[in-house]
XYZ file of C-alpha atoms in Angstrom:
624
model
C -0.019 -47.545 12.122
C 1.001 -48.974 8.691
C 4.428 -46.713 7.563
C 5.987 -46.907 4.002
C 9.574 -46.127 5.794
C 11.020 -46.227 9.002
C 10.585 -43.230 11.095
C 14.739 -42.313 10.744
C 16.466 -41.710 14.511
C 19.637 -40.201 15.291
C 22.091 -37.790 17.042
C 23.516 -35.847 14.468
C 21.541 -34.539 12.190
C 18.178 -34.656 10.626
C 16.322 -33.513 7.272
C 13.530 -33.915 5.348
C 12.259 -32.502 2.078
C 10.183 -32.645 -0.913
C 13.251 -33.888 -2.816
C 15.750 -36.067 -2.289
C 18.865 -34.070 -3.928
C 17.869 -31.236 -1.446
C 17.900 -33.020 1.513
C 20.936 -34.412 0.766
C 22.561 -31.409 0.324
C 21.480 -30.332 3.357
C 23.169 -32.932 4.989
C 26.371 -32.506 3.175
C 26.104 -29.238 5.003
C 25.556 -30.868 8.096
C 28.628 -32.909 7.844
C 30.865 -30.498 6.925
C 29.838 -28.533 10.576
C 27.604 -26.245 9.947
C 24.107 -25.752 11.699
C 20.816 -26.259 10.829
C 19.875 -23.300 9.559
C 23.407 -23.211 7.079
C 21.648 -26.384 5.587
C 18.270 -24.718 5.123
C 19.731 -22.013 3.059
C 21.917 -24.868 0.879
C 18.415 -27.087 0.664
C 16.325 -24.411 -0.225
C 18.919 -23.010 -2.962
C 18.778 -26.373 -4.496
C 15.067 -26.437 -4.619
C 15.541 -23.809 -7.047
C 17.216 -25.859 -9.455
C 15.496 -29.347 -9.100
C 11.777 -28.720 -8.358
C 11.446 -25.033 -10.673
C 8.262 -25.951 -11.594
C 7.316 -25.522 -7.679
C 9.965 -22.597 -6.228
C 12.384 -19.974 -7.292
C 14.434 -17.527 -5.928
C 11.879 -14.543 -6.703
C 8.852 -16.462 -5.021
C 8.657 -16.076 -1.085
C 9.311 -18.044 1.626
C 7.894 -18.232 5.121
C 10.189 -19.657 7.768
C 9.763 -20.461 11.198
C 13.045 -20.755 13.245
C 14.123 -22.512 16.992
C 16.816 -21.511 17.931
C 18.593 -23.942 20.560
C 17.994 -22.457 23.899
C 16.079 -19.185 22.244
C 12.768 -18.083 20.780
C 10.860 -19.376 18.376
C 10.795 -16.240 15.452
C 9.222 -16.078 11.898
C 11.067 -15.191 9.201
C 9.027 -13.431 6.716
C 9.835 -13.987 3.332
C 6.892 -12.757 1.805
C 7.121 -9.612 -0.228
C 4.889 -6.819 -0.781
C 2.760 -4.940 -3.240
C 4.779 -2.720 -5.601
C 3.568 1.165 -5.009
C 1.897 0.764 -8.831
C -0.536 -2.198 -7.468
C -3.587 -0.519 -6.637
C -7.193 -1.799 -6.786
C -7.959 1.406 -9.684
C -4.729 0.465 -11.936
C -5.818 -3.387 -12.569
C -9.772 -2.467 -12.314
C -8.386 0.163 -15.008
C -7.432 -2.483 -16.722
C -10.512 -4.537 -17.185
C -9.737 -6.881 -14.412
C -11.946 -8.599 -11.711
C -9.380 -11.083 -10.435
C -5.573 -10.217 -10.288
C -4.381 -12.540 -13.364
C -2.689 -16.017 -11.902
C 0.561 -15.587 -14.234
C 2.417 -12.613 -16.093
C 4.058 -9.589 -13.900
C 0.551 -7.968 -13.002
C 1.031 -10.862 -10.508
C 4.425 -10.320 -9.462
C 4.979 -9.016 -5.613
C 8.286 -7.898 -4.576
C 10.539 -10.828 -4.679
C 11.363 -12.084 -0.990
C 12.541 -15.616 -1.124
C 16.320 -14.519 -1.835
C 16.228 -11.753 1.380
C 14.979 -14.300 3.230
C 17.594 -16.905 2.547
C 19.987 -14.720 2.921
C 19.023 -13.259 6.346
C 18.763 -16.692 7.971
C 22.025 -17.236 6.914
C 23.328 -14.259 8.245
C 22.204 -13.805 11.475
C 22.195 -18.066 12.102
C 24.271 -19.310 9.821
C 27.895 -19.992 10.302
C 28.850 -20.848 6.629
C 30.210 -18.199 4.082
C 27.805 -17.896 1.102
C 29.838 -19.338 -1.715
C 29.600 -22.681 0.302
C 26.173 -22.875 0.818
C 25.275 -21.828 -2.818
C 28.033 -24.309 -4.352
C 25.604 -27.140 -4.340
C 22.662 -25.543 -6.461
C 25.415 -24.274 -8.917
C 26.350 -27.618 -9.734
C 23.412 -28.961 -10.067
C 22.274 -25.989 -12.031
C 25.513 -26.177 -14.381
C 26.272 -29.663 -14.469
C 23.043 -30.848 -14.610
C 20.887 -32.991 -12.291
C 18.263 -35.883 -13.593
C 14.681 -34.220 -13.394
C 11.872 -35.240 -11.875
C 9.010 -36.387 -13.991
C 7.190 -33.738 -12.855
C 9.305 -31.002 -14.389
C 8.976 -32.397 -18.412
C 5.369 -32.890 -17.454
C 4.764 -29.577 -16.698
C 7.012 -27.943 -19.742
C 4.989 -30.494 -22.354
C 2.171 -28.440 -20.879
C 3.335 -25.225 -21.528
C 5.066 -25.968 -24.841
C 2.686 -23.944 -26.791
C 2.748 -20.851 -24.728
C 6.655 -21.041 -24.161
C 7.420 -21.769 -28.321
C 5.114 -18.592 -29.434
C 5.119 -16.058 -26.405
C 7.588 -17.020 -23.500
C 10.070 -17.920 -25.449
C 13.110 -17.092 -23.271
C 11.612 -19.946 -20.885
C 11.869 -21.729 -24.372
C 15.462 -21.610 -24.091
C 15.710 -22.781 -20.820
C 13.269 -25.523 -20.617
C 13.011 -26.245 -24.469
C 16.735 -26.798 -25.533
C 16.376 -27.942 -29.105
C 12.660 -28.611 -28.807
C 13.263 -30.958 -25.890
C 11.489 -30.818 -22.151
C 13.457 -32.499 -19.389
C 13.426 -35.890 -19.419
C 14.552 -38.380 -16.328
C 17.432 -40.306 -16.832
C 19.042 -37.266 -18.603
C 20.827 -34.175 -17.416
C 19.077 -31.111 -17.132
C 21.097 -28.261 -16.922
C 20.057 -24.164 -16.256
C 23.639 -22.517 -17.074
C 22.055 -18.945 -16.755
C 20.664 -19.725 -13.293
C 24.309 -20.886 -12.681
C 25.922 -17.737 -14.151
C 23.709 -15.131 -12.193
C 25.222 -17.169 -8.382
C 28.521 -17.070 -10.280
C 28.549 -13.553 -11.018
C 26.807 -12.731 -7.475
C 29.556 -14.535 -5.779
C 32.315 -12.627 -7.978
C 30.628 -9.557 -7.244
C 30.849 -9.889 -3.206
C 33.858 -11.775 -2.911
C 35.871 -8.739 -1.876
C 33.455 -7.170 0.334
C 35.201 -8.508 3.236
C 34.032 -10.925 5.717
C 31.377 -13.534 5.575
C 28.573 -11.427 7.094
C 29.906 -8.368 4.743
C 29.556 -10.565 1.768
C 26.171 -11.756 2.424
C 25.184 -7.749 2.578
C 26.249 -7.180 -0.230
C 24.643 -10.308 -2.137
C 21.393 -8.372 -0.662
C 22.461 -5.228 -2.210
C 22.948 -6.934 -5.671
C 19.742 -8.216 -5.886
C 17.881 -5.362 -4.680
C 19.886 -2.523 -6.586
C 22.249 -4.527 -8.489
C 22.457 -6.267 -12.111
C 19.572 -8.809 -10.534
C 17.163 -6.189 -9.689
C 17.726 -4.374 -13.432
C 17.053 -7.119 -15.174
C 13.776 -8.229 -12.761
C 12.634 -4.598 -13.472
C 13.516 -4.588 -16.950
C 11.025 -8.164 -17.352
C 8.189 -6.453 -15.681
C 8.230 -3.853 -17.996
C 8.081 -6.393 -20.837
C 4.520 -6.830 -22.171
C 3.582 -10.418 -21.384
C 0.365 -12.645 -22.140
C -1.043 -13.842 -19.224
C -4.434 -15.489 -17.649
C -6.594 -12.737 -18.438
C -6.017 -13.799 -22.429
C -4.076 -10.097 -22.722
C -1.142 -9.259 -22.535
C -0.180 -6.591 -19.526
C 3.239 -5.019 -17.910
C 4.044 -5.327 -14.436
C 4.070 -2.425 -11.688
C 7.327 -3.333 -10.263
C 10.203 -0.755 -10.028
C 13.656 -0.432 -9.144
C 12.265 1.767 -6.021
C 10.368 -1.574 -5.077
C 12.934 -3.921 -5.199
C 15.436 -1.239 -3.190
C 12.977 -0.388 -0.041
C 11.714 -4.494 0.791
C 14.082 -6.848 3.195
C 12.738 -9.518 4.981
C 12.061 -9.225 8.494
C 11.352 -10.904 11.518
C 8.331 -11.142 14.059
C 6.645 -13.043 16.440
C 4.918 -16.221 15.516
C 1.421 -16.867 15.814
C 0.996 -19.459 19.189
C -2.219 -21.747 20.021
C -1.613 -23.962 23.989
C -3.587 -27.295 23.059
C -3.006 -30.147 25.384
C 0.406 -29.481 26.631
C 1.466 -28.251 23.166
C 1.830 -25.133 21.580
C 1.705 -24.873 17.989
C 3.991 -21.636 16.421
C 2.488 -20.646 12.583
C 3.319 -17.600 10.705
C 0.360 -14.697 11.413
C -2.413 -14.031 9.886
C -0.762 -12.751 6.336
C -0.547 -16.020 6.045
C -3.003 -19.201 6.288
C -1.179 -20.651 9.763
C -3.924 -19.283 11.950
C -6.158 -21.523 10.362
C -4.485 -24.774 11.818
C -4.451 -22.769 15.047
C -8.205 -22.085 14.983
C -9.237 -25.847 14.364
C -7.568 -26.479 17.015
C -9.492 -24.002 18.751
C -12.308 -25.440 17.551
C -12.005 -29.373 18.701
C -13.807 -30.259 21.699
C -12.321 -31.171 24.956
C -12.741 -35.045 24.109
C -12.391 -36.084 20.642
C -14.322 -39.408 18.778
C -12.008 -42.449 18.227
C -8.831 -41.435 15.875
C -10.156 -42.219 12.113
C -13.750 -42.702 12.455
C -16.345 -41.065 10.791
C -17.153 -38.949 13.502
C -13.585 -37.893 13.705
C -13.376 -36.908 10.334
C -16.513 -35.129 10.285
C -15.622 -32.805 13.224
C -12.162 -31.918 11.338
C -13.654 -31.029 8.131
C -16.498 -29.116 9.956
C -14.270 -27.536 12.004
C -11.735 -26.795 8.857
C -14.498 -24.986 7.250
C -15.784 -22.405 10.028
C -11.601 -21.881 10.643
C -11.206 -20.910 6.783
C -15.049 -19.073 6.354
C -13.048 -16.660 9.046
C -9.920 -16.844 7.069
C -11.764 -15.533 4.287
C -13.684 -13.044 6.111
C -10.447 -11.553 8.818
C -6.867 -12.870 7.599
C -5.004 -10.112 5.922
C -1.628 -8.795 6.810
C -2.215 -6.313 9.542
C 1.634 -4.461 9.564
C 0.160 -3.164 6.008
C -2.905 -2.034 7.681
C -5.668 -4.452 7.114
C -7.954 -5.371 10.272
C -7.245 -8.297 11.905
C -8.564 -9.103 15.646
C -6.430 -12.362 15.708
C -6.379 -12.642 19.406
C -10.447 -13.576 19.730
C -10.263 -15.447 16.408
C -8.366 -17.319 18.788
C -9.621 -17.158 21.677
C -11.738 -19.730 23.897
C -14.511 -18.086 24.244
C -15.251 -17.240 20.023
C -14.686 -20.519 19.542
C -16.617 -22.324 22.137
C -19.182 -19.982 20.725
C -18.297 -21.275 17.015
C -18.067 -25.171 17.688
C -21.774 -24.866 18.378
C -22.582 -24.547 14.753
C -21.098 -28.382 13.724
C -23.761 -30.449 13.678
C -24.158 -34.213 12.711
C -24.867 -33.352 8.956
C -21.930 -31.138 6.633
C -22.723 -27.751 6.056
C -22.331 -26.107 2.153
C -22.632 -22.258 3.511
C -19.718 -19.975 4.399
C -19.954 -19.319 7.282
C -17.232 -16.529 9.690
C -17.990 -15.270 12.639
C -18.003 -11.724 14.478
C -14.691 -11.752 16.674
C -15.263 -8.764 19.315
C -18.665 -7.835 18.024
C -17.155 -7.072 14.312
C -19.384 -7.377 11.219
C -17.551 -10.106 8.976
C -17.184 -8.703 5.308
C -16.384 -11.393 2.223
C -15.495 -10.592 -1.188
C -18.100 -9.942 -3.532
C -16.423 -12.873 -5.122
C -16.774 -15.116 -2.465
C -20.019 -14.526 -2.199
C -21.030 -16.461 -5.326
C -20.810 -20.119 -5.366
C -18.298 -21.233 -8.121
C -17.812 -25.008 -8.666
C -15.048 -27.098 -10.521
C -16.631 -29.460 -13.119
C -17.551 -33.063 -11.425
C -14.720 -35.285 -10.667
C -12.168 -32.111 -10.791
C -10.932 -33.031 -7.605
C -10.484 -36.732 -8.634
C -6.577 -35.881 -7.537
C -7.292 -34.099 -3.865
C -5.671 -30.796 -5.587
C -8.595 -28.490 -4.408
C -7.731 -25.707 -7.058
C -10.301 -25.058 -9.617
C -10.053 -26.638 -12.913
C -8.988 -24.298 -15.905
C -10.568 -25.217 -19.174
C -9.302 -26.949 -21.798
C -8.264 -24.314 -24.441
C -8.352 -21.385 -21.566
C -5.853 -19.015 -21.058
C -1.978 -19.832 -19.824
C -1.197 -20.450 -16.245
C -3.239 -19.554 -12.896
C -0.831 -20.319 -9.999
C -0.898 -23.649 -8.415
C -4.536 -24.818 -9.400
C -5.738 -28.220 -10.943
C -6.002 -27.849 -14.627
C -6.636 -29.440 -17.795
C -4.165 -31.316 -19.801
C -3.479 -29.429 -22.337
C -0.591 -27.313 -24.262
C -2.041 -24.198 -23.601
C -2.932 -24.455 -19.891
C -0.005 -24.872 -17.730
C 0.253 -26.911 -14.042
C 1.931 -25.452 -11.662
C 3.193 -27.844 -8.873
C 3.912 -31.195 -8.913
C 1.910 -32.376 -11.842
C 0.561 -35.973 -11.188
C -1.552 -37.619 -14.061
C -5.063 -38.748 -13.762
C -7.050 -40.606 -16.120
C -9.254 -37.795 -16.615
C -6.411 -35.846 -17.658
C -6.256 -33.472 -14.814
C -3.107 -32.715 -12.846
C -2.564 -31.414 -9.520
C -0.232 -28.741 -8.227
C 1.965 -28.547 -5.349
C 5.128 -26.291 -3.828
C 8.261 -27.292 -1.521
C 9.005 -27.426 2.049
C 12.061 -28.439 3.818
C 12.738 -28.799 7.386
C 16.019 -29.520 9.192
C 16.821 -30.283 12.996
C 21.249 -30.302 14.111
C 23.102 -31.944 17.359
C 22.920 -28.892 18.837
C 18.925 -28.604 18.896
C 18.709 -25.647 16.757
C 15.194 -26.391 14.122
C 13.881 -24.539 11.026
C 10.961 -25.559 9.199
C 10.523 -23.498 5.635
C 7.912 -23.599 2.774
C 9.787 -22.204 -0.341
C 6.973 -21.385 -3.317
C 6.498 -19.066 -6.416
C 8.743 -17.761 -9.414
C 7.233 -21.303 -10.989
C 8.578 -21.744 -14.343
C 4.855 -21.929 -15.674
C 4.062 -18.402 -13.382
C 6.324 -16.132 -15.986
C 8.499 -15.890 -18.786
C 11.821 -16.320 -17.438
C 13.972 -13.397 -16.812
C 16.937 -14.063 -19.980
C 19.514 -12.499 -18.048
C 18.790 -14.708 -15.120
C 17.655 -17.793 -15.279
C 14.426 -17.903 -13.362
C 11.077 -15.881 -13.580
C 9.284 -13.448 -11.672
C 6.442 -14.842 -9.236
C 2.481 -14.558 -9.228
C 1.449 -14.080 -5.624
C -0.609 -11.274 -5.773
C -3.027 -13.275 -7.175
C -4.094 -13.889 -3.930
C -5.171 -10.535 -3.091
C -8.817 -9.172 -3.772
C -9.794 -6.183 -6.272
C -12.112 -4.920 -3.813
C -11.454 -2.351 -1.595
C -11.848 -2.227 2.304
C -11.207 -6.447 2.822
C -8.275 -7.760 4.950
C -6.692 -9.084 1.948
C -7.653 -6.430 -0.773
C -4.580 -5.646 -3.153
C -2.606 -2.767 -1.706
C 0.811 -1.134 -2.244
C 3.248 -2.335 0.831
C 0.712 -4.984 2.034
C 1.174 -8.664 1.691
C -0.946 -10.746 -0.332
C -2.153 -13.443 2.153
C -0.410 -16.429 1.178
C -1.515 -20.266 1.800
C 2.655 -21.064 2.473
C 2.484 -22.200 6.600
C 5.689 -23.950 8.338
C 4.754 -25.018 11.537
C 7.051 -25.779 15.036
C 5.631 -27.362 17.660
C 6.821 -27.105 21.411
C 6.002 -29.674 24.184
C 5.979 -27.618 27.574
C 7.299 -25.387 26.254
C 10.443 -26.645 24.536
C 10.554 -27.018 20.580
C 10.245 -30.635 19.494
C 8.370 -30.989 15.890
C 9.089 -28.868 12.581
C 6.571 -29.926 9.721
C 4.877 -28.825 6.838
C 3.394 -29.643 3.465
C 2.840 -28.137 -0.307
C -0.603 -28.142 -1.634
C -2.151 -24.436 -1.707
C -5.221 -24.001 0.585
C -4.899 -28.037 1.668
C -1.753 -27.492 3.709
C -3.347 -26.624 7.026
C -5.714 -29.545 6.559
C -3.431 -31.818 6.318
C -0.870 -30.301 8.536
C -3.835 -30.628 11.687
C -4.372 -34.395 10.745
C -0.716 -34.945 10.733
C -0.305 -33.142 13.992
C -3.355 -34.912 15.785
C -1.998 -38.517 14.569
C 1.360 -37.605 16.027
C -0.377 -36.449 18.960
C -2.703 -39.115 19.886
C -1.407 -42.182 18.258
C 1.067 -44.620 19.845
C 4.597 -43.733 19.925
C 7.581 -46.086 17.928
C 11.097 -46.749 19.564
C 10.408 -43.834 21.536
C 9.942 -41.353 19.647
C 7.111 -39.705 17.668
C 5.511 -41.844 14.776
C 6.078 -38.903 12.313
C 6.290 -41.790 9.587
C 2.995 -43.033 10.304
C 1.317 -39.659 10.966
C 2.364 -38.893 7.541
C 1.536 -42.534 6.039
C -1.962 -42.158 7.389
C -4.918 -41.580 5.052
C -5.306 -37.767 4.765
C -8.162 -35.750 3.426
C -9.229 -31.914 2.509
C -12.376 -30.041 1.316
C -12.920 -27.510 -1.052
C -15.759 -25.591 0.860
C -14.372 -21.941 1.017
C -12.945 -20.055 -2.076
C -9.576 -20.969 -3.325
C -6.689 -19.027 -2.879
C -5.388 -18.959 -6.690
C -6.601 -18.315 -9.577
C -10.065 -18.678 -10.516
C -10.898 -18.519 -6.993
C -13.762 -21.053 -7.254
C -15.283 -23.362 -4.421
C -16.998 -26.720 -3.977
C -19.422 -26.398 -1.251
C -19.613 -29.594 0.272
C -16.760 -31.493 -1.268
C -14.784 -33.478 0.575
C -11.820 -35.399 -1.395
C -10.786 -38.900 0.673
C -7.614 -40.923 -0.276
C -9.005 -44.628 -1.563
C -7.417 -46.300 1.516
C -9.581 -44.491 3.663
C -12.335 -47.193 5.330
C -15.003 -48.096 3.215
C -17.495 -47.640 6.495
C -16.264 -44.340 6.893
C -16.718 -42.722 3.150
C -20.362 -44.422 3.458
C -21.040 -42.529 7.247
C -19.453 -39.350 5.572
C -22.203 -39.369 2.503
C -24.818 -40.423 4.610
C -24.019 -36.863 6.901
C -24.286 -35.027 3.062
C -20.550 -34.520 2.486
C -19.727 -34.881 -1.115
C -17.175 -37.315 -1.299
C -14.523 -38.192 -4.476
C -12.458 -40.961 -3.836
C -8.835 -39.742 -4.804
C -5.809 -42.000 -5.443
C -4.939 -44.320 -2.668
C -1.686 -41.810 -2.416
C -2.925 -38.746 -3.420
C -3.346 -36.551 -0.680
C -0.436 -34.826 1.986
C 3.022 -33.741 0.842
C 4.027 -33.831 4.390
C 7.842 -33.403 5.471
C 8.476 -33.130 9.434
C 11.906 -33.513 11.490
C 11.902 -34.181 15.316
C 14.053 -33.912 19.016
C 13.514 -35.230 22.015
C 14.687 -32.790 24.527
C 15.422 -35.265 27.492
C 17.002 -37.994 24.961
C 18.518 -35.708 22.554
C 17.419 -38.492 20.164
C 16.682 -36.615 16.299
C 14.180 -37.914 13.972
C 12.559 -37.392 10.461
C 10.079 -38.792 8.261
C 8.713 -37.742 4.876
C 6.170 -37.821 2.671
C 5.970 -42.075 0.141
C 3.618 -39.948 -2.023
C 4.912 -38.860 -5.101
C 7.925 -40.486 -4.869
C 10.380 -37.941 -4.670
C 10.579 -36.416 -1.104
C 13.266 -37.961 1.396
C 14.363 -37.987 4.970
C 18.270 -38.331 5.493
C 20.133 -38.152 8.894
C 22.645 -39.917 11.197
């Protein structure tokens, strides 16, 4: 299998990320003793400050832990809907669709609980030393990305006459970031600096990272997060709304802990976050694949994935939901052998363009009224494999991490990667990290985008947009509800081999990340090892693909029955098979789909390895 990079082995340590200053922070971390899961919390800190257009520390962030020697766990850091989010207060407010930016959007920050409860119950590191490398970079400066200047030159408008405090941050003197030149966030430094002054006499390094929590759920943080969704802000809906979140919000979330969702396939079992998020859905096409697949890469091999993806996300739309805030969801026989023997019946040789979930346990299967009408981007949309519907030229500001015009008035949010229509896709983060003593974490930072809301003056950073994933209709697994979590497309993955965890992976890119997570997977899986090891630089290397043919996760919501978006290296026999089955194929960039990161052990070696995503340019594998 053709590979852009060596697939990196080692002993000591391994990480990969979507950018290179993160993962080699992580490894600074590494060196200097601590464990795995120390370096997660310094990486993911860092992704703050160098990819803001794609996380921040009042997004969310699932992680999936493996603890050396103990159970895999997830790591929710997804928060909740405040108390004030209710179906009647936004349909009260003229709204069909929660807006995709502004603080009507905002769910309980959970990315910062998160971090800091790995770090406290796995971590060995105080916090000032695992937070030191994101303040430099944050008040010293670090060379941007592109990608970051990209997307502020497409917000310019909107920041210079409404959000202008992310003016001052990302406009300083009428200038975006530029590479080559230091970019610098000196609030974002001065809210860890005051954090850390705050707790340093709390006591011991466990006692410190307590009260950290405590400051940014009751603390000067949480005023001044409380104090911006009060603020009246313009957002999608071409209005301009205040937020429901309160202090009371803020002071009652903390992340938590629970058991992953598992799927046994061929002497592997793959561990996703449940069902309040989209990590079922890899587990279900798995579920779905017959006992003998076609030949790795064909057309017929193709076909069955993308058939398969869409019955697995036609159920996503009709079940996932997050069923600890009391949504419906019969998980176990969406899973089970028997539903989907029962389901792989419906693939046939030609592609389908009808939703399509099934009845786990006899249940009637209920979509959105939404969901029910067919909504289509304009043709050639998709040119870029982004699979979020196109916002018009001219439209209203910001809807979450979808494919939109280029324009100064309708921001990207992601990775923003130019085509020559114009269009720009969106992406998020993902880190994963594997030490000498076996321990793994794979983690899939999103939200606060810089382009999602104004940011918060007194901090640095602004308040995320999640709950645009959740439905204003009542009675659906994912319908907007106080102290339930919008279901969220973020999915880490860990992978065991009889039983013992050796593969942590995952991927940006929305509703595309379990699609190109399972082809990933199945080309580590069945293609030929390299040195010994797992080809996790080829699996990732190898032409990847995604469809469109189920409504879209962010803001507008719309589908493309039918689509299916191919990289240009893909076989020129193959794209001809796939249109002659009626899939409607656009031929992306030859590197324009998969943002895949993954880091590997071989537990009878010991032998550590990582690999990570040529496309884009920017993410990096590092390890010794």
């Amino acid at each position: 299998m053709f590979t852009t990079r060596p697939t990196l082995q080692g002993t000591f340590g391994m990480v990969s990320s979507t950018h290179w200053l993160a993962s080699q922070s992580a490894m600074a971390v590494l060196e200097a003793g601590g464990n795995a899961y120390d370096a997660a919390v310094a990486a993911g800190f860092v992704l703050h400050v160098v990819e803001p257009h794609l996380n921040g520390p009042a997004g969310e962030v699932p992680i999936i832990i493996a603890p050396a020697g103990g159970e895999v766990r997830v790591l929710c850091g997804q928060g909740v809907a405040p108390a004030g989010a209710t179906v009647a207060h936004y349909r009260g407010l003229g709204l069909d669709l929660v807006p995709g930016t502004g603080p009507l959007a905002a769910a309980v920050p959970g990315a910062f609980d998160a971090w800091m409860l790995l770090l406290r119950d796995h971590g060995t590191k105080p916090l000032a030393d695992v937070l030191k490398y994101a303040i430099g970079y944050a008040e010293d400066g670090h060379p941007p990305v592109e990608s970051v200047g990209a997307t502020v030159e497409m917000v310019r408008e909107l920041f210079e006459t409404e959000w202008t405090s992310s003016a001052d941050v990302y406009l300083p003197g009428g200038q975006a970031p530029r590479p080559g030149e230091l970019f610098r966030n000196p609030a974002l430094a001065a809210t860890w600096k005051r954090l850390l002054a705050e707790v340093a006499g709390a006591g011991d390094r466990v006692a410190q990272i307590e009260a950290a929590r405590e400051v940014w759920r009751t603390g000067f943080i949480a005023e001044a997060l409380v104090q911006q969704s009060a603020r009246p802000t313009l957002d999608t809906s071409g209005t301009h709304h205040t937020g429901t979140l309160t202090a009371a919000d803020l002071a009652s979330w903390s992340a938590s802990y629970e058991a992953p969702a598992t799927y046994d396939w061929h002497g592997w079992t793959l561990c996703k976050a449940g069902p309040w998020s989209q990590g079922p859905a890899l587990l279900q096409q798995l579920a779905l694949l017959p006992p003998e697949l076609p030949e790795y890469g064909s057309a017929d091999y193709v076909h069955l994935l993308i058939e398969g993806c869409k019955l697995a996300m036609a159920d996503r739309e009709a079940w996932y939901g997050d069923a600890s805030g009391g949504a419906d969801v019969p998980l176990d026989e969406l899973l089970s052998d028997a539903y989907n023997a029962d389901r792989r019946t419906l693939v046939g040789d030609k592609a389908s363009y009808e939703l399509r979930p099934g009845s786990p346990g006899g249940r009637t299967p209920r979509l959105c009224a939404h969901a029910r009408v067919v909504t289509t981007d304009e043709p050639g949309s998709s040119a870029l494999g982004a699979g979020e519907p196109t916002v018009a030229v001219g439209g209203p500001p910001g809807a979450g991490e979808p494919t939109v015009a280029e324009h100064p008035a309708a921001p990207v949010s992601g990775e923003p990667e130019i085509a020559s229509d114009g269009s720009t896709r969106g992406d998020t983060c993902h880190l994963d990290v594997v030490d000498r003593w076996g321990n793994m974490v794979a983690a899939t930072p999103s939200g606060g985008w810089l382009q999602s809301n104004p940011v918060v003056p007194e901090l640095g950073f602004p308040l995320g947009t999640r709950l645009q994933m959740a439905w204003l209709e009542e009675g659906l697994p994912n319908s907007l509800a106080p102290g339930r979590r919008p279901r969220t497309t973020l999915t880490p993955s860990v992978a065991l081999r009889d039983g013992v965890p050796v593969l942590a992976f995952g991927s940006p890119g929305g509703d595309q990340q379990d699609q190109w997570q399972l082809h990933f997977f199945l080309a580590v899986a069945l293609c030929p090892e390299v040195r010994g090891g797992l080809d996790l630089q080829g699996a990732i290397d190898a032409p990847n693909w995604h469809n469109d043919s189920f409504p879209g996760s962010f803001y507008p919501r719309g589908t493309r029955p039918g689509s299916v978006t191919v990289e240009a290296r893909t076989a020129g026999e193959v794209v001809e098979e796939l249109r002659r089955r009626g899939h409607d194929v656009t031929i992306g960039g030859a590197w324009s789909e998969g943002r895949l990161c993954a880091v590997g052990r071989d537990p009878e070696t010991g032998v550590l390895s990582a690999a990570a995503n040529p496309r884009g340019m920017q993410g990096y594998a590092v390890g010794r």
